[in-house]
Structure formats: C-alpha cells, structure tokens
C-alpha cells in the first residue's frame, strides 16, 4: 500500500527526536562527559517511561486524523485485488458458491420433509446431523469468503474444521441414536471443563466468577452424566469411548474407524495453518515455491493456492450432506446426492485447470 504523511509515515522516524530530548535532560545536571554508563542508562529509562505515554497519545491522535483517507485507500486496493482474483478464479469460485447453496437448500428441504418423521428412536441422530450440517455450511461459506479475498491458507485452515465436522457426522451416522445422544449430552461435559478453566483465570482478566449456584448446577450435571455413561465420558471425545472401547479417544481414532484416515496427510497439512509450528511460517499455499536462500513473507492475500482448500471443502460438504440425506428413504435425496457428487468433481477439475494456467504463466 502507498504511504501517507499523516499516518504510516510517522513510524519512519529514526528516533533522533528522543536523542535530542535525552541530551537536554542530561545537560541540566552536569556535563555529559561526567556521567557514568549506569547513570545514563537509568536516566534514559526514566525519560523514556515519562515521555512515551504523551508521545504515543500524540502520534495516535495524528493517526486518527488521517484514518479516513488511509482506510479509503486501503479498501480501494482490496477491492481492486479482489477484482483481480475474480478475473482469474471466477468460474471455479462460482461453481463452489452454487455447490454451497445447493447443500444448504437440500438440508432445508430435508428438514421440511423429514421433521414430521422424527421419533424417539431417531430424534438425537436427526438433531445431531442437522446441526452438524448447519455448522458445516457456515464453515463452507467462510472458506468461500476467504478465497474471494485471496486467503488460501486461511481457507485451508477452515476446511480442517469442516473435515472434523464431517468425520464426526459420519461416526454418529454409523452408530446411531445412542451415540448421537451421547454426543449432544457431552456439551455439558465441555461446559464443565470450560467453567473450570475460566475459574482459574477470571481474576487476571478482571472478570466476574461463576456464582456458587452456577458451579453447583454444572458440577451436578457433570457428575450425573459420568455416573450414567462411565468415567471415560469426561474425556474430550468421551461420547465415543464405549463404541470404540477406548478410555481416552483421540480424533485420529474416530477418523480411522470411519475410514477417513486416507485424508490424514491433507488434514495434517491444513493443521500447519492452525497451529504455531515452524512449518506454518515456511510453507504457504498462497506463496508459490521460491528460492530457499531468500526469506519470503506473505502478510496478506495472494492469487495462488486455491485448489486444495476449495476442492477439499467441496468433498467434505458433499460427504456431510450425504450423511444427513441418507437418513431418509425418498429417492429425491439420492438424486440430490448424485448431483452434488457430479458437481464436486467438476469443481475440483475447474480449480485444477486454473491452477495449471497460473503455474505455466509464471514459469
């Protein structure tokens, strides 16, 4: 982005102004050559501590004065870059947007048609899958927004969440209403754990603690559930422990049991965009491979790396929608599933074609 004398240019100062103030302060007491190094350090610290708040307030005021102009310039640059992305990726991105809309419309129709068929034997299964699908659609929309703005790595990170949602939905779909009920009731376990974490840090945050009544109520609900489902229920994936016959279940256990573990490499790659490991600062989807001898940074958007997050999103949301729709026996649902399958493949091919064009044009 361009510079502006009233905003970012203020940070270009070399600090000479502070040196002049420091010299004036030192000279008030005695000659500069009479000072010892420790004395100069101590006086420098005091001058800096006393001067910094006033200077910061002054600079902040100036920044705010130029804020409107700077934001206008920045937003114009963002809009221009998003138009550039549209010129390159418009066809596959439009296909993905249509796909997301179809998944949402299919779920709405399914809910309208199936709501009256919900019984005590399937109510938890229906509720869990419907809610997981709704969340999946929201995450899919977030992926689309990030891609439209040029954030491939952010989109990849959101797909990781969508993938977890899909794997959990399949596990619940496989094991039925009892597991679905455990999954929904496990919300109380997570609330209890979150409450304990909060109670350990609220003072430092300056927040109010939970009331004794709240603590007692949540603790009682936690205890009742653990007595009902066993001590393993208190663990992170405790709702799946009985089915997997394992006390401390990990996500990878659920993944393997649903036969989604062939996606583990994709999942781990996306994890680098979630966690703070070194791979996340070296490997970027949005930054094509460069010379290893040069440090390349990507602090903003780019027009590269869209294919993996986009296609993975289409695959996961197709699978998630299929998990929901197969609860019904109407042939309509199977036709919709087939349409989504065909469109998912078309999306992958469309993104791949643009990716190849970009690679060949930049080589």
Short mmCIF file of C-alpha atoms in Angstrom, two decimals:
data_model
loop_
_atom_site.label_atom_id
_atom_site.label_comp_id
_atom_site.label_asym_id
_atom_site.label_seq_id
_atom_site.Cartn_x
_atom_site.Cartn_y
_atom_site.Cartn_z
CA UNK A 1 0.00 0.00 0.00
CA UNK A 2 1.09 3.58 -0.54
CA UNK A 3 2.39 5.86 2.20
CA UNK A 4 0.60 8.80 3.80
CA UNK A 5 2.41 11.60 5.64
CA UNK A 6 -0.32 11.76 8.26
CA UNK A 7 -0.42 8.04 9.04
CA UNK A 8 2.12 5.31 8.46
CA UNK A 9 4.89 7.82 7.66
CA UNK A 10 5.04 8.71 11.33
CA UNK A 11 6.64 5.36 12.04
CA UNK A 12 9.52 6.16 9.70
CA UNK A 13 11.20 8.44 12.26
CA UNK A 14 14.73 7.37 13.24
CA UNK A 15 14.37 8.32 16.90
CA UNK A 16 16.53 11.43 16.66
CA UNK A 17 13.87 13.45 18.45
CA UNK A 18 14.27 11.29 21.54
CA UNK A 19 18.06 11.61 21.48
CA UNK A 20 17.75 15.39 21.47
CA UNK A 21 15.36 15.33 24.44
CA UNK A 22 17.70 12.98 26.33
CA UNK A 23 20.71 15.23 25.76
CA UNK A 24 18.76 18.23 27.06
CA UNK A 25 17.74 16.32 30.19
CA UNK A 26 21.27 15.12 30.90
CA UNK A 27 22.77 18.57 30.38
CA UNK A 28 20.53 20.09 33.05
CA UNK A 29 22.51 18.38 35.84
CA UNK A 30 26.12 18.23 34.65
CA UNK A 31 28.43 17.91 31.71
CA UNK A 32 27.88 14.85 29.52
CA UNK A 33 31.42 13.56 29.99
CA UNK A 34 30.89 13.44 33.75
CA UNK A 35 28.20 10.75 33.53
CA UNK A 36 28.89 7.09 34.09
CA UNK A 37 27.33 4.49 31.81
CA UNK A 38 24.94 3.21 34.50
CA UNK A 39 23.74 6.75 35.22
CA UNK A 40 22.98 7.36 31.55
CA UNK A 41 21.05 4.09 31.31
CA UNK A 42 18.96 4.92 34.38
CA UNK A 43 18.16 8.46 33.22
CA UNK A 44 17.38 7.19 29.71
CA UNK A 45 14.91 4.69 31.18
CA UNK A 46 13.17 7.35 33.29
CA UNK A 47 12.96 9.83 30.41
CA UNK A 48 11.57 7.17 28.10
CA UNK A 49 9.00 5.97 30.63
CA UNK A 50 7.84 9.51 31.32
CA UNK A 51 7.81 10.64 27.72
CA UNK A 52 6.39 7.58 25.94
CA UNK A 53 2.70 7.89 27.01
CA UNK A 54 2.48 11.54 25.90
CA UNK A 55 4.27 10.85 22.63
CA UNK A 56 2.15 7.78 21.93
CA UNK A 57 -1.04 9.75 22.58
CA UNK A 58 0.15 12.50 20.24
CA UNK A 59 1.04 10.06 17.46
CA UNK A 60 -2.23 8.15 17.91
CA UNK A 61 -4.18 11.39 17.58
CA UNK A 62 -2.40 12.17 14.34
CA UNK A 63 -3.02 8.65 13.07
CA UNK A 64 -6.73 9.00 13.75
CA UNK A 65 -6.84 12.28 11.86
CA UNK A 66 -5.54 10.56 8.74
CA UNK A 67 -7.51 7.35 9.29
CA UNK A 68 -10.39 8.05 6.89
CA UNK A 69 -8.08 8.76 3.97
CA UNK A 70 -5.89 5.77 4.70
CA UNK A 71 -8.85 3.39 5.07
CA UNK A 72 -10.36 4.65 1.82
CA UNK A 73 -7.06 3.99 0.04
CA UNK A 74 -6.69 0.56 1.63
CA UNK A 75 -10.24 -0.51 0.80
CA UNK A 76 -9.82 0.60 -2.80
CA UNK A 77 -6.69 -1.55 -3.05
CA UNK A 78 -8.55 -4.53 -1.53
CA UNK A 79 -11.45 -4.13 -3.98
CA UNK A 80 -9.02 -3.91 -6.88
CA UNK A 81 -7.22 -7.07 -5.76
CA UNK A 82 -10.50 -8.95 -5.30
CA UNK A 83 -11.46 -7.98 -8.85
CA UNK A 84 -8.12 -9.40 -9.96
CA UNK A 85 -8.91 -12.67 -8.16
CA UNK A 86 -12.32 -12.72 -9.84
CA UNK A 87 -10.76 -12.41 -13.29
CA UNK A 88 -8.57 -15.43 -12.60
CA UNK A 89 -10.75 -17.73 -10.48
CA UNK A 90 -14.33 -16.60 -11.26
CA UNK A 91 -15.58 -19.80 -12.94
CA UNK A 92 -14.46 -22.31 -10.26
CA UNK A 93 -15.36 -19.96 -7.39
CA UNK A 94 -18.86 -19.53 -8.86
CA UNK A 95 -19.20 -23.31 -9.10
CA UNK A 96 -18.21 -23.63 -5.45
CA UNK A 97 -20.72 -20.97 -4.42
CA UNK A 98 -23.51 -22.75 -6.32
CA UNK A 99 -22.47 -26.02 -4.67
CA UNK A 100 -22.64 -24.46 -1.18
CA UNK A 101 -26.09 -23.07 -1.93
CA UNK A 102 -27.33 -26.47 -3.13
CA UNK A 103 -26.07 -28.16 0.04
CA UNK A 104 -27.89 -25.61 2.17
CA UNK A 105 -31.11 -25.80 0.14
CA UNK A 106 -31.02 -29.61 0.28
CA UNK A 107 -30.79 -29.54 4.08
CA UNK A 108 -33.64 -27.04 4.35
CA UNK A 109 -35.84 -29.22 2.11
CA UNK A 110 -34.85 -32.33 4.05
CA UNK A 111 -35.78 -30.68 7.34
CA UNK A 112 -39.17 -29.61 5.97
CA UNK A 113 -39.96 -33.07 4.66
CA UNK A 114 -38.49 -35.17 7.46
CA UNK A 115 -39.36 -33.20 10.59
CA UNK A 116 -42.70 -34.95 10.97
CA UNK A 117 -40.99 -38.37 10.76
CA UNK A 118 -38.72 -37.77 13.74
CA UNK A 119 -39.41 -40.25 16.57
CA UNK A 120 -37.94 -41.05 19.95
CA UNK A 121 -35.81 -43.67 18.21
CA UNK A 122 -34.05 -41.25 15.90
CA UNK A 123 -34.51 -37.77 17.37
CA UNK A 124 -30.94 -37.38 18.66
CA UNK A 125 -29.45 -38.72 15.43
CA UNK A 126 -31.56 -36.33 13.39
CA UNK A 127 -30.79 -33.35 15.63
CA UNK A 128 -27.03 -34.03 15.72
CA UNK A 129 -26.66 -34.47 11.96
CA UNK A 130 -28.84 -31.47 11.16
CA UNK A 131 -26.84 -29.23 13.49
CA UNK A 132 -23.51 -30.56 12.25
CA UNK A 133 -24.61 -29.92 8.67
CA UNK A 134 -25.67 -26.37 9.50
CA UNK A 135 -22.29 -25.71 11.05
CA UNK A 136 -20.59 -27.27 8.04
CA UNK A 137 -22.48 -24.96 5.69
CA UNK A 138 -21.37 -21.97 7.75
CA UNK A 139 -17.73 -23.06 7.59
CA UNK A 140 -18.08 -23.64 3.85
CA UNK A 141 -19.33 -20.08 3.46
CA UNK A 142 -16.30 -18.87 5.44
CA UNK A 143 -13.99 -20.77 3.07
CA UNK A 144 -15.70 -19.10 0.10
CA UNK A 145 -15.30 -15.65 1.65
CA UNK A 146 -11.60 -16.24 2.32
CA UNK A 147 -11.00 -17.45 -1.22
CA UNK A 148 -12.77 -14.45 -2.72
CA UNK A 149 -10.41 -12.25 -0.71
CA UNK A 150 -7.26 -14.19 -1.57
CA UNK A 151 -6.59 -16.05 1.67
CA UNK A 152 -5.93 -19.62 0.56
CA UNK A 153 -4.16 -20.60 3.77
CA UNK A 154 -6.99 -19.27 5.92
CA UNK A 155 -9.46 -21.19 3.74
CA UNK A 156 -7.37 -24.33 4.21
CA UNK A 157 -7.49 -23.87 7.99
CA UNK A 158 -11.28 -23.55 7.89
CA UNK A 159 -11.54 -26.68 5.74
CA UNK A 160 -9.72 -28.52 8.52
CA UNK A 161 -12.64 -27.67 10.81
CA UNK A 162 -15.14 -28.76 8.17
CA UNK A 163 -13.28 -32.06 7.82
CA UNK A 164 -13.54 -32.71 11.56
CA UNK A 165 -17.26 -31.93 11.43
CA UNK A 166 -17.70 -34.38 8.55
CA UNK A 167 -15.77 -37.20 10.25
CA UNK A 168 -17.76 -36.76 13.46
CA UNK A 169 -21.03 -36.72 11.49
CA UNK A 170 -20.11 -39.98 9.76
CA UNK A 171 -19.19 -41.61 13.04
CA UNK A 172 -22.54 -40.62 14.55
CA UNK A 173 -24.37 -41.71 11.37
CA UNK A 174 -22.68 -45.12 11.56
CA UNK A 175 -23.50 -45.77 15.22
CA UNK A 176 -26.97 -44.33 15.50
CA UNK A 177 -29.21 -42.61 18.01
CA UNK A 178 -27.46 -43.69 21.21
CA UNK A 179 -24.10 -42.24 20.15
CA UNK A 180 -25.86 -39.13 18.86
CA UNK A 181 -27.47 -38.66 22.29
CA UNK A 182 -24.10 -39.09 24.00
CA UNK A 183 -22.59 -36.54 21.60
CA UNK A 184 -25.28 -33.95 22.33
CA UNK A 185 -25.18 -34.54 26.09
CA UNK A 186 -21.40 -34.20 26.04
CA UNK A 187 -21.98 -30.47 25.68
CA UNK A 188 -22.45 -30.47 29.47
CA UNK A 189 -19.01 -32.04 29.92
CA UNK A 190 -17.43 -29.36 27.75
CA UNK A 191 -19.28 -26.66 29.71
CA UNK A 192 -17.95 -28.09 32.99
CA UNK A 193 -14.38 -28.19 31.68
CA UNK A 194 -14.67 -24.66 30.29
CA UNK A 195 -16.05 -23.42 33.61
CA UNK A 196 -13.01 -24.79 35.47
CA UNK A 197 -10.63 -23.12 33.02
CA UNK A 198 -12.49 -19.85 33.40
CA UNK A 199 -12.40 -20.05 37.20
CA UNK A 200 -8.62 -20.32 37.05
CA UNK A 201 -8.13 -17.12 35.06
CA UNK A 202 -11.08 -14.76 35.65
CA UNK A 203 -9.23 -12.71 38.29
CA UNK A 204 -6.35 -11.84 35.98
CA UNK A 205 -8.85 -10.90 33.28
CA UNK A 206 -10.81 -8.67 35.61
CA UNK A 207 -14.00 -10.67 35.06
CA UNK A 208 -16.64 -11.87 37.50
CA UNK A 209 -16.50 -15.52 38.66
CA UNK A 210 -19.25 -18.05 38.22
CA UNK A 211 -21.73 -17.97 41.05
CA UNK A 212 -21.77 -20.81 43.55
CA UNK A 213 -25.19 -21.74 42.20
CA UNK A 214 -23.86 -21.97 38.62
CA UNK A 215 -20.89 -24.05 39.73
CA UNK A 216 -23.06 -26.41 41.76
CA UNK A 217 -25.56 -26.88 38.93
CA UNK A 218 -22.94 -27.56 36.25
CA UNK A 219 -20.97 -29.85 38.56
CA UNK A 220 -24.07 -31.86 39.41
CA UNK A 221 -24.97 -32.28 35.74
CA UNK A 222 -21.38 -33.35 35.02
CA UNK A 223 -21.45 -35.93 37.82
CA UNK A 224 -24.80 -37.37 36.74
CA UNK A 225 -23.58 -37.89 33.17
CA UNK A 226 -20.33 -39.53 34.27
CA UNK A 227 -22.27 -41.87 36.54
CA UNK A 228 -24.62 -42.71 33.68
CA UNK A 229 -22.05 -43.22 30.92
CA UNK A 230 -18.93 -44.07 32.89
CA UNK A 231 -15.78 -42.17 33.91
CA UNK A 232 -14.40 -42.08 30.34
CA UNK A 233 -17.30 -39.83 29.36
CA UNK A 234 -15.49 -36.88 30.98
CA UNK A 235 -12.71 -37.01 28.36
CA UNK A 236 -12.61 -34.87 25.23
CA UNK A 237 -14.18 -37.47 22.94
CA UNK A 238 -15.81 -39.36 25.79
CA UNK A 239 -19.07 -39.62 23.87
CA UNK A 240 -17.37 -42.15 21.55
CA UNK A 241 -15.49 -44.17 24.18
CA UNK A 242 -17.95 -47.03 24.58
CA UNK A 243 -18.28 -47.70 20.85
CA UNK A 244 -14.53 -47.61 20.31
CA UNK A 245 -13.85 -49.47 23.58
CA UNK A 246 -11.16 -46.97 24.49
CA UNK A 247 -10.88 -44.74 27.55
CA UNK A 248 -9.08 -41.74 26.06
CA UNK A 249 -10.21 -41.41 22.45
CA UNK A 250 -8.38 -39.14 20.03
CA UNK A 251 -9.75 -37.64 16.86
CA UNK A 252 -7.49 -39.94 14.85
CA UNK A 253 -9.32 -42.92 16.40
CA UNK A 254 -12.66 -41.62 15.19
CA UNK A 255 -11.12 -40.81 11.82
CA UNK A 256 -9.74 -44.32 11.43
CA UNK A 257 -12.97 -46.02 12.48
CA UNK A 258 -14.89 -44.12 9.78
CA UNK A 259 -12.21 -44.99 7.19
CA UNK A 260 -11.39 -41.33 6.61
CA UNK A 261 -7.78 -41.85 7.62
CA UNK A 262 -6.68 -41.71 3.96
CA UNK A 263 -7.19 -37.93 4.38
CA UNK A 264 -4.75 -37.70 7.31
CA UNK A 265 -1.98 -36.15 5.19
CA UNK A 266 -4.35 -33.44 3.95
CA UNK A 267 -5.57 -32.84 7.49
CA UNK A 268 -2.05 -32.54 8.89
CA UNK A 269 -1.05 -30.16 6.10
CA UNK A 270 -4.02 -27.92 6.91
CA UNK A 271 -3.08 -28.08 10.60
CA UNK A 272 0.02 -26.01 9.89
CA UNK A 273 -2.31 -23.10 9.17
CA UNK A 274 -3.96 -23.51 12.57
CA UNK A 275 -1.05 -24.04 14.93
CA UNK A 276 2.11 -22.01 15.57
CA UNK A 277 4.69 -24.55 14.40
CA UNK A 278 7.58 -23.60 12.11
CA UNK A 279 6.01 -25.26 9.07
CA UNK A 280 3.24 -22.69 9.15
CA UNK A 281 5.69 -19.82 8.65
CA UNK A 282 7.71 -21.56 5.94
CA UNK A 283 5.13 -23.33 3.78
CA UNK A 284 2.26 -21.23 2.42
CA UNK A 285 -0.33 -22.26 -0.15
CA UNK A 286 -0.69 -18.63 -1.14
CA UNK A 287 3.01 -18.27 -1.89
CA UNK A 288 4.41 -20.35 -4.77
CA UNK A 289 7.71 -22.03 -4.09
CA UNK A 290 10.61 -19.59 -4.08
CA UNK A 291 14.38 -19.76 -3.65
CA UNK A 292 15.25 -21.35 -0.28
CA UNK A 293 18.07 -18.81 0.15
CA UNK A 294 15.64 -15.90 0.43
CA UNK A 295 13.11 -15.26 3.18
CA UNK A 296 9.67 -14.74 1.62
CA UNK A 297 6.80 -13.40 3.71
CA UNK A 298 3.09 -13.38 2.99
CA UNK A 299 1.41 -10.92 5.38
CA UNK A 300 -1.71 -10.51 3.23
CA UNK A 301 -3.70 -12.01 0.35
CA UNK A 302 -2.45 -13.60 -2.85
CA UNK A 303 -3.96 -15.12 -6.00
CA UNK A 304 -2.41 -18.58 -5.56
CA UNK A 305 -3.10 -21.84 -3.75
CA UNK A 306 -6.90 -22.00 -4.07
CA UNK A 307 -7.29 -25.54 -5.41
CA UNK A 308 -6.69 -27.66 -2.30
CA UNK A 309 -8.90 -25.74 0.15
CA UNK A 310 -11.66 -25.30 -2.42
CA UNK A 311 -11.82 -28.89 -3.61
CA UNK A 312 -11.40 -30.33 -0.12
CA UNK A 313 -14.29 -28.13 1.01
CA UNK A 314 -16.50 -29.42 -1.79
CA UNK A 315 -15.60 -33.04 -0.97
CA UNK A 316 -16.25 -32.67 2.77
CA UNK A 317 -19.50 -30.78 2.37
CA UNK A 318 -20.72 -33.34 -0.18
CA UNK A 319 -19.95 -36.12 2.32
CA UNK A 320 -21.58 -34.21 5.18
CA UNK A 321 -24.73 -33.58 3.13
CA UNK A 322 -24.86 -37.25 2.12
CA UNK A 323 -24.62 -38.30 5.77
CA UNK A 324 -27.70 -36.21 6.51
CA UNK A 325 -29.81 -37.02 3.46
CA UNK A 326 -29.33 -40.80 3.73
CA UNK A 327 -31.41 -40.67 6.91
CA UNK A 328 -34.38 -40.52 4.53
CA UNK A 329 -35.55 -43.17 2.06
CA UNK A 330 -37.06 -40.87 -0.55
CA UNK A 331 -35.41 -41.29 -3.99
CA UNK A 332 -35.22 -37.48 -4.19
CA UNK A 333 -32.43 -37.45 -1.63
CA UNK A 334 -30.33 -39.89 -3.64
CA UNK A 335 -30.80 -37.81 -6.80
CA UNK A 336 -29.61 -34.72 -4.89
CA UNK A 337 -26.61 -36.65 -3.55
CA UNK A 338 -25.68 -37.70 -7.09
CA UNK A 339 -25.97 -34.12 -8.35
CA UNK A 340 -23.66 -32.94 -5.57
CA UNK A 341 -21.18 -35.72 -6.34
CA UNK A 342 -21.03 -34.70 -10.01
CA UNK A 343 -20.66 -31.03 -9.15
CA UNK A 344 -17.95 -31.75 -6.59
CA UNK A 345 -15.84 -33.41 -9.26
CA UNK A 346 -16.45 -30.56 -11.67
CA UNK A 347 -15.33 -28.07 -9.01
CA UNK A 348 -12.08 -29.94 -8.45
CA UNK A 349 -11.35 -30.04 -12.17
CA UNK A 350 -12.20 -26.36 -12.67
CA UNK A 351 -9.87 -25.21 -9.89
CA UNK A 352 -7.12 -27.52 -11.12
CA UNK A 353 -7.33 -26.12 -14.66
CA UNK A 354 -6.91 -22.54 -13.43
CA UNK A 355 -4.07 -23.63 -11.16
CA UNK A 356 -2.24 -25.16 -14.14
CA UNK A 357 -2.73 -21.99 -16.17
CA UNK A 358 -1.30 -19.89 -13.35
CA UNK A 359 1.69 -22.19 -12.94
CA UNK A 360 2.51 -22.17 -16.66
CA UNK A 361 2.14 -18.40 -16.94
CA UNK A 362 4.51 -17.76 -14.01
CA UNK A 363 7.14 -20.29 -15.05
#
